[in-house]
Coordinates of C-alpha atoms in Angstrom, one line a residue:
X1 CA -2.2 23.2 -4.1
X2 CA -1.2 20.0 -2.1
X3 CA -2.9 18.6 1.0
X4 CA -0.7 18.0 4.2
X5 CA -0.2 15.3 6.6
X6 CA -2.4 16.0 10.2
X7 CA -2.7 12.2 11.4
X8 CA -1.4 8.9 11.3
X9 CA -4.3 7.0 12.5
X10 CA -4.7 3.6 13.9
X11 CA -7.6 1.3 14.8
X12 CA -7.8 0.6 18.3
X13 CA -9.8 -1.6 20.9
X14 CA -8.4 0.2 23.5
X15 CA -7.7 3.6 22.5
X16 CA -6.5 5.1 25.5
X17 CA -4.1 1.9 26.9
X18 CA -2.4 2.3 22.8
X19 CA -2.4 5.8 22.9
X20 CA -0.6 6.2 26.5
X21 CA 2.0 3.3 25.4
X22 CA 2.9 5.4 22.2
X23 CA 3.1 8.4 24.4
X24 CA 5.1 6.8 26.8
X25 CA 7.6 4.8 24.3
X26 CA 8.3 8.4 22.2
X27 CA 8.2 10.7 25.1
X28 CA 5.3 12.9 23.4
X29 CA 2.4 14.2 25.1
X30 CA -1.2 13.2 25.0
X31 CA -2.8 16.1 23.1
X32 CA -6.3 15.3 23.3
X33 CA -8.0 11.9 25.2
X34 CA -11.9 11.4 25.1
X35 CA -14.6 9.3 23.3
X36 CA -13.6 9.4 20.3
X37 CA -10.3 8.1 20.4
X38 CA -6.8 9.4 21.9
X39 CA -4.0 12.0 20.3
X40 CA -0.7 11.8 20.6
X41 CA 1.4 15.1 19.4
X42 CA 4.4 14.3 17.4
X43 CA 5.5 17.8 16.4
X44 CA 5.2 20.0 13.5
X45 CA 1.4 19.8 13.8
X46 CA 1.2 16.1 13.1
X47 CA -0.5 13.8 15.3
X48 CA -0.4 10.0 15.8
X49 CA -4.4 9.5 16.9
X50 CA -6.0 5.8 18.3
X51 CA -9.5 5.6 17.3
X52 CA -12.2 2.9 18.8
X53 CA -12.6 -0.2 16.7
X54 CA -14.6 -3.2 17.4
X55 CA -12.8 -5.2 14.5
X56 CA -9.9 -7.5 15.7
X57 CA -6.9 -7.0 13.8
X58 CA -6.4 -10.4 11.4
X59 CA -3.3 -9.7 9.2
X60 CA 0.1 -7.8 9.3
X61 CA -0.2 -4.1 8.7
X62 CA 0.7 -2.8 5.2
X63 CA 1.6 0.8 6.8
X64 CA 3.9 1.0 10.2
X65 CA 6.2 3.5 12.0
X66 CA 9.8 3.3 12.0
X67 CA 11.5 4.6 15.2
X68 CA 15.1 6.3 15.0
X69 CA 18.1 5.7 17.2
X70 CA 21.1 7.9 17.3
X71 CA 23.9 4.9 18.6
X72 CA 23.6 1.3 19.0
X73 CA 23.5 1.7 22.6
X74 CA 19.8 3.8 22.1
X75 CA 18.8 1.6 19.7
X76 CA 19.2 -1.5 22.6
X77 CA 17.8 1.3 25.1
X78 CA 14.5 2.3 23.0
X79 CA 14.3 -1.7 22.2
X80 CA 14.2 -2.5 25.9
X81 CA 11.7 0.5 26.7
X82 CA 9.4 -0.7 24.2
X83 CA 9.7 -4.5 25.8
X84 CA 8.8 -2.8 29.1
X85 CA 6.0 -0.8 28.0
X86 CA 4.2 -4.0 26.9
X87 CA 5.3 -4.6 23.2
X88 CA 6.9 -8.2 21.8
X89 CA 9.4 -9.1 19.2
X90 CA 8.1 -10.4 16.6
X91 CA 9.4 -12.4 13.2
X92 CA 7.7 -11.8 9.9
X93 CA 10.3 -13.0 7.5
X94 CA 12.8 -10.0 8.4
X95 CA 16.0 -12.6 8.8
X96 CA 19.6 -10.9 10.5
X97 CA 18.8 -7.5 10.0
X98 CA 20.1 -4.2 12.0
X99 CA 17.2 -3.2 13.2
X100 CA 14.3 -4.8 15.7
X101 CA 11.0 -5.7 14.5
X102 CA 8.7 -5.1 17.3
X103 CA 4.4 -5.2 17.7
X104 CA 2.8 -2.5 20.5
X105 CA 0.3 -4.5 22.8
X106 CA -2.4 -4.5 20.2
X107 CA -0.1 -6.3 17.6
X108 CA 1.1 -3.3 15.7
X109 CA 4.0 -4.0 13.9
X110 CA 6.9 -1.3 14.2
X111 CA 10.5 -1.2 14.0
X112 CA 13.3 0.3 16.1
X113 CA 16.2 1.3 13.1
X114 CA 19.5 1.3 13.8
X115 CA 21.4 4.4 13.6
X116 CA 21.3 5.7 10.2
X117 CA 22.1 9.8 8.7
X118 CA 18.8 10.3 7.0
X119 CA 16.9 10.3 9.9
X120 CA 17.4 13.3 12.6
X121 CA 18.1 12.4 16.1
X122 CA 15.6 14.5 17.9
X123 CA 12.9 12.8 16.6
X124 CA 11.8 9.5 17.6
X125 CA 9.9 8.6 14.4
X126 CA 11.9 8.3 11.5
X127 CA 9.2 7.1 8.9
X128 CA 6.4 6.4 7.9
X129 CA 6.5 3.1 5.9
X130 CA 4.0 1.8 3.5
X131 CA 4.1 -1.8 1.8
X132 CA 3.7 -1.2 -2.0
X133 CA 3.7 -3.1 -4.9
X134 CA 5.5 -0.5 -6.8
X135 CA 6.8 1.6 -4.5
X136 CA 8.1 4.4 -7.0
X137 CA 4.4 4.3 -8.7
X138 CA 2.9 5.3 -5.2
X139 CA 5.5 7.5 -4.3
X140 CA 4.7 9.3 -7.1
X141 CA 1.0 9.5 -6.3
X142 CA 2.0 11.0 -2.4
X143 CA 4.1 13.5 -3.8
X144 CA 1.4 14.8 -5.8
X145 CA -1.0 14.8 -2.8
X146 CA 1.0 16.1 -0.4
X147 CA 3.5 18.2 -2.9
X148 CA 6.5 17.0 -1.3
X149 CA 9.5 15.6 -3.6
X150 CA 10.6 12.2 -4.2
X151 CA 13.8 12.2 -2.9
X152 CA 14.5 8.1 -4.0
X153 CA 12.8 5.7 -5.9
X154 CA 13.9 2.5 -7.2
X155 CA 12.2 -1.0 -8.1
X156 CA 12.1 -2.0 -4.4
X157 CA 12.2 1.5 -1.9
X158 CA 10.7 5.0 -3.0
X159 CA 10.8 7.8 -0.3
X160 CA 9.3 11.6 -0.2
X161 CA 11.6 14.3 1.6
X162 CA 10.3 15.6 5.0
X163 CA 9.7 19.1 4.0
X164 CA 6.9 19.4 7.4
X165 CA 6.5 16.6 8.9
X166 CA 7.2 13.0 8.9
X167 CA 8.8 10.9 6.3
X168 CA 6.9 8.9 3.9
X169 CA 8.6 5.9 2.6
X170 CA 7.5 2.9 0.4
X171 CA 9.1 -0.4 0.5
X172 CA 8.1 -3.3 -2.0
X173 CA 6.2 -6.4 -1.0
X174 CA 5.0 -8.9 -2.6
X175 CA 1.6 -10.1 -0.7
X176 CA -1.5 -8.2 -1.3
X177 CA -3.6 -6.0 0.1
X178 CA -6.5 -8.2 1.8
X179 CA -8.5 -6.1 4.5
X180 CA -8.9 -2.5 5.3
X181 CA -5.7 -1.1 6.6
X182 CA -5.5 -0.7 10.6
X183 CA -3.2 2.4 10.3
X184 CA -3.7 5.3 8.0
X185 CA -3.2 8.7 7.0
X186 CA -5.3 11.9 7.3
X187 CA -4.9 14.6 4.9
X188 CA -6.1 18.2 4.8
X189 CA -6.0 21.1 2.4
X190 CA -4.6 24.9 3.5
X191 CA -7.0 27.0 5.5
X192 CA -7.9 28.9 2.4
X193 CA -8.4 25.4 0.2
X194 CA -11.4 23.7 -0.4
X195 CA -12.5 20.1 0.2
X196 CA -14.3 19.1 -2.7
X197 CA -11.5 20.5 -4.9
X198 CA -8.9 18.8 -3.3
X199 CA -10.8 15.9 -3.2
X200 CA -11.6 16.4 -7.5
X201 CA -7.6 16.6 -7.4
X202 CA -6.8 13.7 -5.2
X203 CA -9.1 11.5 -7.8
X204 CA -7.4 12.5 -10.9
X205 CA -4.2 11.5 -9.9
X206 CA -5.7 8.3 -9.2
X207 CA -7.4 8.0 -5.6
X208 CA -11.0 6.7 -5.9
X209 CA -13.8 7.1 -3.4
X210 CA -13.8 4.1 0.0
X211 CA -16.8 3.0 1.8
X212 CA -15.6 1.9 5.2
X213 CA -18.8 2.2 6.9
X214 CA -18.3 5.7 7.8
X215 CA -21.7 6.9 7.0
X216 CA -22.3 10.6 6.7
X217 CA -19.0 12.6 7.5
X218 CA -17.9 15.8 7.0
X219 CA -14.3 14.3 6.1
X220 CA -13.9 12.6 2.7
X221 CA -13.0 8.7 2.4
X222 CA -10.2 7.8 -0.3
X223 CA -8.0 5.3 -1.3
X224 CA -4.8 5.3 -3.4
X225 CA -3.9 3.7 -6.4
X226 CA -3.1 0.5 -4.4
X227 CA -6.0 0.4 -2.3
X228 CA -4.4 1.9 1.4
X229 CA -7.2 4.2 2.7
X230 CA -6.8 8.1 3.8
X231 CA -9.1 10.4 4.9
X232 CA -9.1 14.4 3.7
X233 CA -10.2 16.4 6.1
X234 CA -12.2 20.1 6.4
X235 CA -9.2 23.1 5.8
X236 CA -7.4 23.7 8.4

């Protein structure tokens, strides 16, 4: 039994400004909006959700979207939407590449690809990306939690197939992980799984138990083999 992506989930000081912005730049709608922090629906069940943080964010994220683009006139066209939305360019070593690094007005790094056959054109998120330090190590680690296949994996890039949902993709770096991660993933089991089981899985293939200051939670705290923290949700 595998677990399956519900959430990407990212720290916000203002959870409703991020969480229009995202809803505005991918053309998906705001599922849910209150207190606790802002949902955006992305399709096929998964959600991107901005939840209330009073920490500032002090160093480059080690997990981030990538956005798709079906021609290089789209690419410019999503590029220039973002810009007007309220996000930046920004430079973090990337040099002439084909695609544009962007941060949202909170300083989230994402980038706008350009066109490339993997990724579908009807969808505006291509992948997720996650800086690894051996990206076919963790690979191997999501595909057990979430029982999709690894459909690459090499010294620098590893990637999982889509099966439902979004793309997972690794990508080598070389700077370590130094703070808790501002974006992460949500798991849960099937509605007939368990939580502690999963959660007794999830650790033998090498997750180990976080302390975020979460407190007393009905959700369980985890972090991978390389530190990047995810939650696992009740069944559902």
């Amino acid at each position: 039994m595998a677990t399956r992506l519900r959430e990407v989930v990212v720290d916000a000081a203002d959870p409703v400004r991020l969480g229009r912005f995202w809803a505005r730049l991918l053309d998906r709608p705001v599922i849910a909006e209150g207190a606790d922090g802002v949902d955006v629906g992305l399709g096929l069940g998964v959600a991107l959700a901005f939840v209330p943080v009073r920490d500032p964010k002090t160093a480059k994220n080690r997990l981030h979207l990538d956005l798709a683009s079906t021609s290089p006139r789209h690419q410019a066209a999503v590029v220039a939407r973002a810009r007007e939305l309220g996000a930046r360019p920004v430079d973090l070593g990337q040099g002439a590449v084909p695609w544009e690094v962007l941060a949202d007005p909170e300083g989230n790094e994402f980038c706008v690809l350009e066109p490339r056959d993997e990724y579908p054109g009807d969808d505006p998120v291509a992948a997720v990306v996650v800086d690894a330090a051996d990206p076919p190590a963790l690979a191997a680690f999501w595909s057990q939690a979430t029982g999709r296949p690894v459909v690459r994996a090499d010294r620098g890039f590893a990637a999982l197939g889509r099966a439902a949902g979004l793309r997972l993709e690794f990508v080598r770096v070389d700077e370590p992980k130094v703070v808790k991660n501002r974006v992460h993933l949500d798991l849960a089991p099937p509605p007939d799984g368990d939580l502690p089981t999963e959660v007794a899985r999830l650790e033998a293939q090498g997750a180990v138990r976080a302390d975020v200051g979460q407190g007393a939670v009905a959700w369980a705290v985890l972090a991978d083999p390389e530190g990047n923290e995810f939650c696992v949700t009740t069944p559902r």
